[in-house]
Tab-separated table of C-alpha atoms in Angstrom:
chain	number	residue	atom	x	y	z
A	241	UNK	CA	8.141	16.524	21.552
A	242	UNK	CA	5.108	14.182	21.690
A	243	UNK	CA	4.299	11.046	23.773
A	244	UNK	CA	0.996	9.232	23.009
A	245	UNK	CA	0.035	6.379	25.400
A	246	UNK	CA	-2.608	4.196	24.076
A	247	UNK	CA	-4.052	1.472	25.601
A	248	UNK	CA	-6.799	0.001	23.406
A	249	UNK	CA	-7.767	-3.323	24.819
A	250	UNK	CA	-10.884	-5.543	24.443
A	251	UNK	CA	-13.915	-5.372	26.403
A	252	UNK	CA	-15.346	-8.712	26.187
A	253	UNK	CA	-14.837	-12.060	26.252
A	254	UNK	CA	-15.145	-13.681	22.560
A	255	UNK	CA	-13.762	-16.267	20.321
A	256	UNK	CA	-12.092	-14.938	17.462
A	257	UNK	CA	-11.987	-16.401	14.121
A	258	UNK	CA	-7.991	-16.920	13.331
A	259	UNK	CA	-7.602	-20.651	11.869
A	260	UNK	CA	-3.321	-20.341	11.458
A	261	UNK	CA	-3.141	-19.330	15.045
A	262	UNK	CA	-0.959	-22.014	16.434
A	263	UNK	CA	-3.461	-22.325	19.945
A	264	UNK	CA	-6.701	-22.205	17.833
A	265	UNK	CA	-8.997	-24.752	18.771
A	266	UNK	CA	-10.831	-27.189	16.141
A	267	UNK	CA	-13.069	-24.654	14.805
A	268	UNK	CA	-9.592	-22.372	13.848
A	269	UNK	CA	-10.942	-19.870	17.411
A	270	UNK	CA	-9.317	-18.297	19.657
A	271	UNK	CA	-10.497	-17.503	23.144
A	272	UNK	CA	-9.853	-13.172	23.365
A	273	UNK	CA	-10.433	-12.297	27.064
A	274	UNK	CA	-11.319	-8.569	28.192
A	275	UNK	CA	-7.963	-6.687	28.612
A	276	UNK	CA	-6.463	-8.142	26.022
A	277	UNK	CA	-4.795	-5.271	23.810
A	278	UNK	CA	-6.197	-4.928	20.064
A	279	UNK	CA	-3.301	-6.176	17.525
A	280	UNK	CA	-1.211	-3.772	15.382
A	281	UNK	CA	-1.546	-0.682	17.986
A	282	UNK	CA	1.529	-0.069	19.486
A	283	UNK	CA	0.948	1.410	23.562
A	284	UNK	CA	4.312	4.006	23.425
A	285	UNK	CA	4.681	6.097	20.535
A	286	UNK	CA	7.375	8.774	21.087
A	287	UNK	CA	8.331	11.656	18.386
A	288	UNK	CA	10.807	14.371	19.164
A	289	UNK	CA	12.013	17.031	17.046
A	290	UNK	CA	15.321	19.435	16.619
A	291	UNK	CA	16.316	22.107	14.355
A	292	UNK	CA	19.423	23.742	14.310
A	293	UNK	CA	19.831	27.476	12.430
A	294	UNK	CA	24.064	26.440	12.121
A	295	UNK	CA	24.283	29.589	9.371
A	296	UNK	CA	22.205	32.138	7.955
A	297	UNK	CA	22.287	30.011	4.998
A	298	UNK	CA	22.143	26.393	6.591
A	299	UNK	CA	19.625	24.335	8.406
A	300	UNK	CA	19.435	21.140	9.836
A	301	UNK	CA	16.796	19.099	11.391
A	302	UNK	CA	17.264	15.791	13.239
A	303	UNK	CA	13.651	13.466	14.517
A	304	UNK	CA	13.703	10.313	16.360
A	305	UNK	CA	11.127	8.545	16.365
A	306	UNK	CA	10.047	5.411	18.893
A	307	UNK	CA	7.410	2.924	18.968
A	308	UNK	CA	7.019	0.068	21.264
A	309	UNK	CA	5.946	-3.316	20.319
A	310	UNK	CA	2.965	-4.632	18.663
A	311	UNK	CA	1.071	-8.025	18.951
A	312	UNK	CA	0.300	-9.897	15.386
A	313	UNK	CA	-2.925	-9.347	13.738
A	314	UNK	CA	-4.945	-12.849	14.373
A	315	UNK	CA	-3.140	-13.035	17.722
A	316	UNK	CA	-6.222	-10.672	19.637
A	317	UNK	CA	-5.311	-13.323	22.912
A	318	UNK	CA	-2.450	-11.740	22.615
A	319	UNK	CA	-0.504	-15.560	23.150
A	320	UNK	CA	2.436	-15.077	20.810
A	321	UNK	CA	5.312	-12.525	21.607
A	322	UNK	CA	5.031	-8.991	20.473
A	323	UNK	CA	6.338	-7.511	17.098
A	324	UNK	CA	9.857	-5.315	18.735
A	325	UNK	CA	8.859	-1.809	19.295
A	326	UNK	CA	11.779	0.105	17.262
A	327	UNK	CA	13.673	3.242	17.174
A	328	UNK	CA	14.466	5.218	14.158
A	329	UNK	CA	16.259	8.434	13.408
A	330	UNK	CA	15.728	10.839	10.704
A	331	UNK	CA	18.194	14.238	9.269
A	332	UNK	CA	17.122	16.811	7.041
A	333	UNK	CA	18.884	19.844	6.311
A	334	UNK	CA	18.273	22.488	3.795
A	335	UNK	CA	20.882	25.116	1.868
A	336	UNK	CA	19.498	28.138	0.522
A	337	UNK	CA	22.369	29.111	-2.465
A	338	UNK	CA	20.738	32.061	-3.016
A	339	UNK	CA	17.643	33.735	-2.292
A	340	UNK	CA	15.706	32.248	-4.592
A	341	UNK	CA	17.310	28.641	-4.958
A	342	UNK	CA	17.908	26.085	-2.412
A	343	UNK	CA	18.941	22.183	-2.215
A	344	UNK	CA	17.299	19.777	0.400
A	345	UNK	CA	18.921	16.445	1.417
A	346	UNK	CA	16.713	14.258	3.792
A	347	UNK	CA	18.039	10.962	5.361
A	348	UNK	CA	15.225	8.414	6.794
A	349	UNK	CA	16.453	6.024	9.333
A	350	UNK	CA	19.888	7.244	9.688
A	351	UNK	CA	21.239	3.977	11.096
A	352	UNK	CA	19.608	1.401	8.956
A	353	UNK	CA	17.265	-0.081	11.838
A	354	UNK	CA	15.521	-3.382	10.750
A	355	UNK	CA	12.241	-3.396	12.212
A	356	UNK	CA	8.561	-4.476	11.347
A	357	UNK	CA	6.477	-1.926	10.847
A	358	UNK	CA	3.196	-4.289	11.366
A	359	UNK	CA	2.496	-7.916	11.146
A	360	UNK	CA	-0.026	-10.547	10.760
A	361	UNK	CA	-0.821	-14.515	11.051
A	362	UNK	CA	-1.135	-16.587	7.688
A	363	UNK	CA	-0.534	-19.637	6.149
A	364	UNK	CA	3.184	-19.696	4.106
A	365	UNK	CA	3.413	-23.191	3.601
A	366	UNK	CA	1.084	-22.935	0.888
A	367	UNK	CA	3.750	-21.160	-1.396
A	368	UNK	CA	7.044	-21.862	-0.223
A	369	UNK	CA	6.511	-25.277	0.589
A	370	UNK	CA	6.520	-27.760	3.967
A	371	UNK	CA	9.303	-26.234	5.557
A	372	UNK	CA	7.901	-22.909	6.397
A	373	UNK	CA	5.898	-23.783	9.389
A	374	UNK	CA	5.727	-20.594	11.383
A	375	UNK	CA	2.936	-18.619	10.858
A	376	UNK	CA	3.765	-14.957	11.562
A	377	UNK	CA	4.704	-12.773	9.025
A	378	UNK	CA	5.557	-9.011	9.042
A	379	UNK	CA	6.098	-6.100	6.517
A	380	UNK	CA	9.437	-4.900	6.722
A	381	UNK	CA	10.287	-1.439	7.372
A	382	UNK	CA	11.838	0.778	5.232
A	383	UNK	CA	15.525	0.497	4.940
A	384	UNK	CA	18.114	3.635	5.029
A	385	UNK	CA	16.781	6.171	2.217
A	386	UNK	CA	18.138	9.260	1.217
A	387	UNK	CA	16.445	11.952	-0.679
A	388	UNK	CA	17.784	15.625	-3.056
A	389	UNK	CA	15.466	17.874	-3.540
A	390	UNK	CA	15.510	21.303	-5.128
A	391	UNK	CA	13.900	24.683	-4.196
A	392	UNK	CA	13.334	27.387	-6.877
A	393	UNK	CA	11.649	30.315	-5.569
A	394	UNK	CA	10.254	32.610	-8.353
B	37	UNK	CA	10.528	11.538	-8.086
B	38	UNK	CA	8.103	13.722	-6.860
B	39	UNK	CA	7.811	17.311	-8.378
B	40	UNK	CA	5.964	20.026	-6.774
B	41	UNK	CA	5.497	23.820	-7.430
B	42	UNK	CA	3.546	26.454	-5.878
B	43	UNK	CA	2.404	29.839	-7.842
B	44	UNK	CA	1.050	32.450	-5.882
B	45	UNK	CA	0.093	35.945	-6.946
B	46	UNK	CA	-1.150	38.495	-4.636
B	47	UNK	CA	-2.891	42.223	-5.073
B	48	UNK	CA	-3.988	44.282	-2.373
B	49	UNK	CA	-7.380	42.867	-2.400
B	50	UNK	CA	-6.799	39.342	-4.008
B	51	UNK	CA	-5.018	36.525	-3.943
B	52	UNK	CA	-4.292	33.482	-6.325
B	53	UNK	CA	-2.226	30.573	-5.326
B	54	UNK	CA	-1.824	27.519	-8.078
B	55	UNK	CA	-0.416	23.998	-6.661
B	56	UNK	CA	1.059	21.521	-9.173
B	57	UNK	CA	2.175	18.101	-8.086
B	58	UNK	CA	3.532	15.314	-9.605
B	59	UNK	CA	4.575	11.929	-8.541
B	60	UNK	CA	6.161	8.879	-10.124
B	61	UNK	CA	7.283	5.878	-8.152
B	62	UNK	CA	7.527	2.228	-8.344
B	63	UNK	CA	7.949	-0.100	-5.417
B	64	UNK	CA	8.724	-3.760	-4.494
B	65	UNK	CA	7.203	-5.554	-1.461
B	66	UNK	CA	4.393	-4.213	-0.213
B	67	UNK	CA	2.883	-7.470	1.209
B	68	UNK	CA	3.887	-8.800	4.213
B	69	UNK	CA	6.667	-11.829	4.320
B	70	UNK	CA	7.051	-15.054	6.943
B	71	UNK	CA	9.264	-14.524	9.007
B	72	UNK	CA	11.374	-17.855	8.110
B	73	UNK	CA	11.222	-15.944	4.988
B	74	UNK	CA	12.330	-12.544	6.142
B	75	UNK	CA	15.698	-14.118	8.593
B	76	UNK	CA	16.750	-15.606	5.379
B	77	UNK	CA	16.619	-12.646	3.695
B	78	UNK	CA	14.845	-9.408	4.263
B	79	UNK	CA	14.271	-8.683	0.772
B	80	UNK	CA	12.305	-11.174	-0.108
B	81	UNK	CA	9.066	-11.009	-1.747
B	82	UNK	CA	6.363	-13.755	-0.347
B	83	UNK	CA	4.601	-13.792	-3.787
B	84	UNK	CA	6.421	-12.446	-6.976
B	85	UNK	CA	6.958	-9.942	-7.944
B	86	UNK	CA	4.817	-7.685	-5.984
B	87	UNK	CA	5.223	-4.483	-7.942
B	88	UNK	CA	3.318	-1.684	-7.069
B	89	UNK	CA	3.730	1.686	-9.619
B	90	UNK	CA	1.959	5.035	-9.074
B	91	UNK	CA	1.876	7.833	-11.083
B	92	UNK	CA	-0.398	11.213	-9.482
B	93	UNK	CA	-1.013	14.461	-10.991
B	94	UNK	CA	-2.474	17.085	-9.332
B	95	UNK	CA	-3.561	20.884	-9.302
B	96	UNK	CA	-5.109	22.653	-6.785
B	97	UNK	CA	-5.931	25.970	-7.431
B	98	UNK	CA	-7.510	28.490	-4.536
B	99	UNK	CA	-8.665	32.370	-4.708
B	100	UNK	CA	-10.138	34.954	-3.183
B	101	UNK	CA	-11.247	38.270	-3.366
B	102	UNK	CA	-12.480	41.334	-0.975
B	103	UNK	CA	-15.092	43.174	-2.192
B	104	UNK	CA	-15.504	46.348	-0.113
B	105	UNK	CA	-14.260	45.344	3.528
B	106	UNK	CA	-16.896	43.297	4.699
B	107	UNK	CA	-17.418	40.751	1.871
B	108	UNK	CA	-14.848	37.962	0.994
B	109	UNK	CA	-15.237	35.455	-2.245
B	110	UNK	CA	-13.029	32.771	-1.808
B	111	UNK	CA	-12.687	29.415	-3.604
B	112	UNK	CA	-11.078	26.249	-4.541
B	113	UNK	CA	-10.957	23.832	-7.667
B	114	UNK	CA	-8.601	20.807	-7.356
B	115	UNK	CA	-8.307	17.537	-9.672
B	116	UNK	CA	-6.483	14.599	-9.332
B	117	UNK	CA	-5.351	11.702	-11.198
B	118	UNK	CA	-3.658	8.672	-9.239
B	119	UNK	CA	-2.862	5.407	-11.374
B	120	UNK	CA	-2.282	2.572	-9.853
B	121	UNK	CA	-0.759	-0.284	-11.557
B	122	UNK	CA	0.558	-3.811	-9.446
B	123	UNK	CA	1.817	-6.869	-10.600
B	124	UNK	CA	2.210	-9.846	-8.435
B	125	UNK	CA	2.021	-13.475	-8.288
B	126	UNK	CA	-0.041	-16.146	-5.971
B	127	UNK	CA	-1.026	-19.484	-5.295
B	128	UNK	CA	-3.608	-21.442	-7.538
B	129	UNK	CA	-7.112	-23.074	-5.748
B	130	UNK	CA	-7.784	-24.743	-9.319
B	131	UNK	CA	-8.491	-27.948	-9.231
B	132	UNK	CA	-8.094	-30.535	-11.997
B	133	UNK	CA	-10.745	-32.240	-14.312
B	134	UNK	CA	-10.710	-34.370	-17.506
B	135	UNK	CA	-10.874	-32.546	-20.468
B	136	UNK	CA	-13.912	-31.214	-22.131
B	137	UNK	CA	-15.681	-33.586	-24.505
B	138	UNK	CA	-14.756	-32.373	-27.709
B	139	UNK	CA	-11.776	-30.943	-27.214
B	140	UNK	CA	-10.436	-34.243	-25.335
B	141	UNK	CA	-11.564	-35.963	-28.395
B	142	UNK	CA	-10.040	-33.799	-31.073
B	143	UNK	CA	-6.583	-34.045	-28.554
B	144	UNK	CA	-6.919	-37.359	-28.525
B	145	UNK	CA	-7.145	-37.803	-32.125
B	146	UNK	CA	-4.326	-35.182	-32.654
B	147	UNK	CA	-1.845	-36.721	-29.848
B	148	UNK	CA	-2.735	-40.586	-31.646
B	149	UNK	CA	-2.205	-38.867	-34.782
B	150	UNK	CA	1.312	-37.561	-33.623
B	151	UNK	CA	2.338	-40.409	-32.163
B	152	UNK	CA	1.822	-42.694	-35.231
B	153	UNK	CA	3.933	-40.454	-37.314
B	154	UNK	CA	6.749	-40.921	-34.499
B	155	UNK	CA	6.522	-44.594	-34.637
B	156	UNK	CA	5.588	-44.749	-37.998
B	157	UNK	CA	7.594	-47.898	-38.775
B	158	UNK	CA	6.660	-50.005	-35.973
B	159	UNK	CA	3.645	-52.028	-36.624
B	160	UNK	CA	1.683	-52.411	-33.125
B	161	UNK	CA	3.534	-50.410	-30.891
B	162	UNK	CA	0.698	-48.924	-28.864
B	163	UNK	CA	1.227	-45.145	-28.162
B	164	UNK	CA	0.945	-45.193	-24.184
B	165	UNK	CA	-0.736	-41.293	-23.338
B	166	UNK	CA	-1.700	-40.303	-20.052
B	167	UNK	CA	-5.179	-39.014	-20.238
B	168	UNK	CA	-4.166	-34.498	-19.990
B	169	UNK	CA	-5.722	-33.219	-17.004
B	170	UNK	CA	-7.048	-29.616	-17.182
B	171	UNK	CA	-7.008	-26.746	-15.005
B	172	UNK	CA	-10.741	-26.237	-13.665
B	173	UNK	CA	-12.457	-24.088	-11.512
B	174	UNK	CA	-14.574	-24.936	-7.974
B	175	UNK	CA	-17.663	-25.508	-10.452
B	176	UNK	CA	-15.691	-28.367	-12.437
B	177	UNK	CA	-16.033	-25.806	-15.487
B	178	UNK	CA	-12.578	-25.755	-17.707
B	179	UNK	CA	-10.218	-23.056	-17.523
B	180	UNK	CA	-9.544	-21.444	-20.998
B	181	UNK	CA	-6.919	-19.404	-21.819
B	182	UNK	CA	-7.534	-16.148	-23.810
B	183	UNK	CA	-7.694	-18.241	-27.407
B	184	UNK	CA	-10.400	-19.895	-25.949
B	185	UNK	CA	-8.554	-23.302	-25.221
B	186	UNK	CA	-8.679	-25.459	-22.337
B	187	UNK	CA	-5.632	-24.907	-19.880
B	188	UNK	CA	-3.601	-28.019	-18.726
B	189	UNK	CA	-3.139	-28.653	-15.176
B	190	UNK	CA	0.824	-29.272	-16.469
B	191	UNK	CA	3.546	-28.613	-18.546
B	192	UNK	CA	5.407	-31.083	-20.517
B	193	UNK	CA	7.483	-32.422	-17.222
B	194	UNK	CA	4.897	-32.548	-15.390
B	195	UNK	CA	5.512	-29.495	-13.036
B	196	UNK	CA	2.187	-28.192	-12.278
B	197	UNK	CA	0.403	-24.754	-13.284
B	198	UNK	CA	-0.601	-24.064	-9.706
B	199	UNK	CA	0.065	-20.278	-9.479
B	200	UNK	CA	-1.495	-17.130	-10.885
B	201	UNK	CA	-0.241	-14.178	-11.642
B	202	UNK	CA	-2.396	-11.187	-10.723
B	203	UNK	CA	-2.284	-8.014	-12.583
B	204	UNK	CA	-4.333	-4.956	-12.098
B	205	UNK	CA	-4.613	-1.486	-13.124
B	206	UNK	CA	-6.779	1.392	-11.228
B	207	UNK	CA	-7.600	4.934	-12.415
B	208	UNK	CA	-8.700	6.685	-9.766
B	209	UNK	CA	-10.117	10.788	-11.106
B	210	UNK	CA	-10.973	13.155	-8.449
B	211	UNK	CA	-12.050	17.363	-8.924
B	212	UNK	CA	-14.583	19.637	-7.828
B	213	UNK	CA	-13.963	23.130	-5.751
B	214	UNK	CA	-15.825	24.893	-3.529
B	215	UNK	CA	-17.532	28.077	-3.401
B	216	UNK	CA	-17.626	30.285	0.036
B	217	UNK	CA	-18.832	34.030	0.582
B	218	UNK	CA	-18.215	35.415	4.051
B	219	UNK	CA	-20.097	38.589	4.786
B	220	UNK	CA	-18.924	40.648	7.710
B	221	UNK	CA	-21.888	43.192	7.877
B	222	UNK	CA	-23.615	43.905	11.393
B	223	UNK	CA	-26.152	42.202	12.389
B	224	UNK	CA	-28.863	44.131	14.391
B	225	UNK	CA	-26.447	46.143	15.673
B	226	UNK	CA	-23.910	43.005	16.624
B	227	UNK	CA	-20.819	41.798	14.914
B	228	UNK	CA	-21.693	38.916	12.587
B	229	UNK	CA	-20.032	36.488	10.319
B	230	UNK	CA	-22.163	35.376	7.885
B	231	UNK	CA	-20.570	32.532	5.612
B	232	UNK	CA	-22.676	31.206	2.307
B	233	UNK	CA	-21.332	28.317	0.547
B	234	UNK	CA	-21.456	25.844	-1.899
B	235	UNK	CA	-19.083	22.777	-2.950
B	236	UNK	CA	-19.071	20.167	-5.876
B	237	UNK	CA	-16.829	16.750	-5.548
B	238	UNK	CA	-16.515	14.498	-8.348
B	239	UNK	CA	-14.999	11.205	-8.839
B	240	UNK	CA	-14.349	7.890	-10.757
């Protein structure tokens, strides 16, 4: 099990340059004041492990994973809500056929969680067109995956 | 798919271990997407189509040997070979510009030409052209394409060229290894470990 805590915040008071940041001022600045906690560094992350021995022959493994929320990359005034903090779980297990031969199946995020795994301020209007206003975007996560593998042992 | 195997051989006074990996994968999406974008749907790409394929090789070989009790050679060579190839699409800064002097003139003369053979029986119609705008870049020079012509800031509808695609490839070579002897022999009467040694790194 492992819990980091990690407050990284800014020390200073500064504009920052971040023109598509819907409270920027003429010049496209923001006003950053110390305290203010440094974008795309979530404060909780939370990992916890299990394995289970269920037969001589059979293993499994279970991790859940947690984060909590981020602020946008161009919001360091941290103005604009956070990106959700998310929770994902994760299986692996392992049969050994023989001594020398064994399959692997691992599942990453077991329940299909939609989350963001970071995010940032820019300009979509430019592409799609008038209607997209908002200026956040974020990079999806990845989606349910599964993965066979195989284990020879010579 | 990603392949990986692991040789090792081992002697009472050596040991050999050989690492081979291999990895092939392509992927979609790697750039982030607006979130009007991403409620509508989550697959979306933000520029098309945002391809990202890898392919790494690798070995990574390591060794050692005792000589005696007291002396241990031990060392490492490794290479690597990660290509990177992406594909994706984005918006256009190009302005536009009249054409180039002689080609405008030669199109000119060739769109004229064109038209009179389209209304070759009707004496005085005047072929009405709208002077083609090219694609140019922030120092008003003409884009060419790779035939060395100018590239027009439309097609024939008039939708504009105002996107790019981008397309880029990246070898990326890394070996070398690394050379260590530890001596364990006494030092003025004291337990010592004495370690000598030398490493190469390599890449492009």
């Amino acid at each position: 099990m492992n819990y980091t805590y990690l407050q990284a915040s800014f020390q200073d008071n500064f504009y920052s340059h971040s023109p598509n940041h819907p409270t920027a001022n003429d010049e496209g600045n923001i006003y950053v004041e110390s305290g203010d906690r440094l974008p795309g560094i979530p404060v909780d992350n939370f990992k916890t492990g299990l394995d289970w021995q269920i037969t001589p022959k059979l293993s499994a493994g279970l991790t859940v994973v947690y984060q909590s929320g981020q602020f946008y990359r161009g919001d360091e005034s941290n103005q604009l809500p956070k990106i959700p903090g998310y929770a994902m779980v994760n299986l692996r297990g392992e049969y050994r056929v023989t001594d020398r031969f064994a399959i692997l199946v691992k599942v990453a995020n077991l329940f299909d969680t939609e989350y963001s795994s970071f995010g940032l301020l820019g300009q979509a209007d430019e592409v799609l067109g008038d209607a997209y206003l908002d200026p956040r975007f974020a990079g999806p996560g990845a989606p349910l995956g599964g993965w066979i593998g195989l284990r020879m042992t010579l | 798919m990603n392949l990986f195997s692991s040789f090792g051989w081992r002697a009472p006074d050596s040991a050999v271990d050989l690492d081979l990996a291999y990895a092939n994968t392509d992927l979609t999406g790697n750039g982030a997407i607006p979130a009007e974008l991403m409620a509508q749907d989550r697959s979306a790409v933000f520029t098309f189509p945002d391809t990202t394929k890898n392919e790494l090789f690798s070995v990574n070989l390591n060794g050692e040997h005792w000589f005696g009790k007291q002396v241990l050679i031990s060392g490492n060579l490794f290479y690597r070979n990660l290509d990177t190839k992406s594909f994706n699409g984005d918006a256009g800064d190009f302005g536009t510009c009249a054409p180039p002097n002689e080609t405008a003139d030669e199109t000119e003369d060739g769109m004229e030409a064109a038209a009179e053979t389209g209304n070759g029986e009707e004496e005085g119609a005047t072929p009405v052209h709208q002077e083609p705008t090219y694609l140019c870049d922030e120092d008003g020079e003409v884009l060419m394409d790779r035939a060395g012509n100018p590239i027009l800031a439309q097609d024939a509808d008039g939708n504009p060229y105002d996107a790019i695609n981008n397309r880029s490839s990246r070898q990326q070579e890394t070996g070398g290894g690394i050379l260590q002897a530890t001596l364990l022999q006494d030092l003025f009467g004291l337990s010592n470990q004495f370690i000598l040694g030398v490493s190469y790194f390599t890449g492009s």
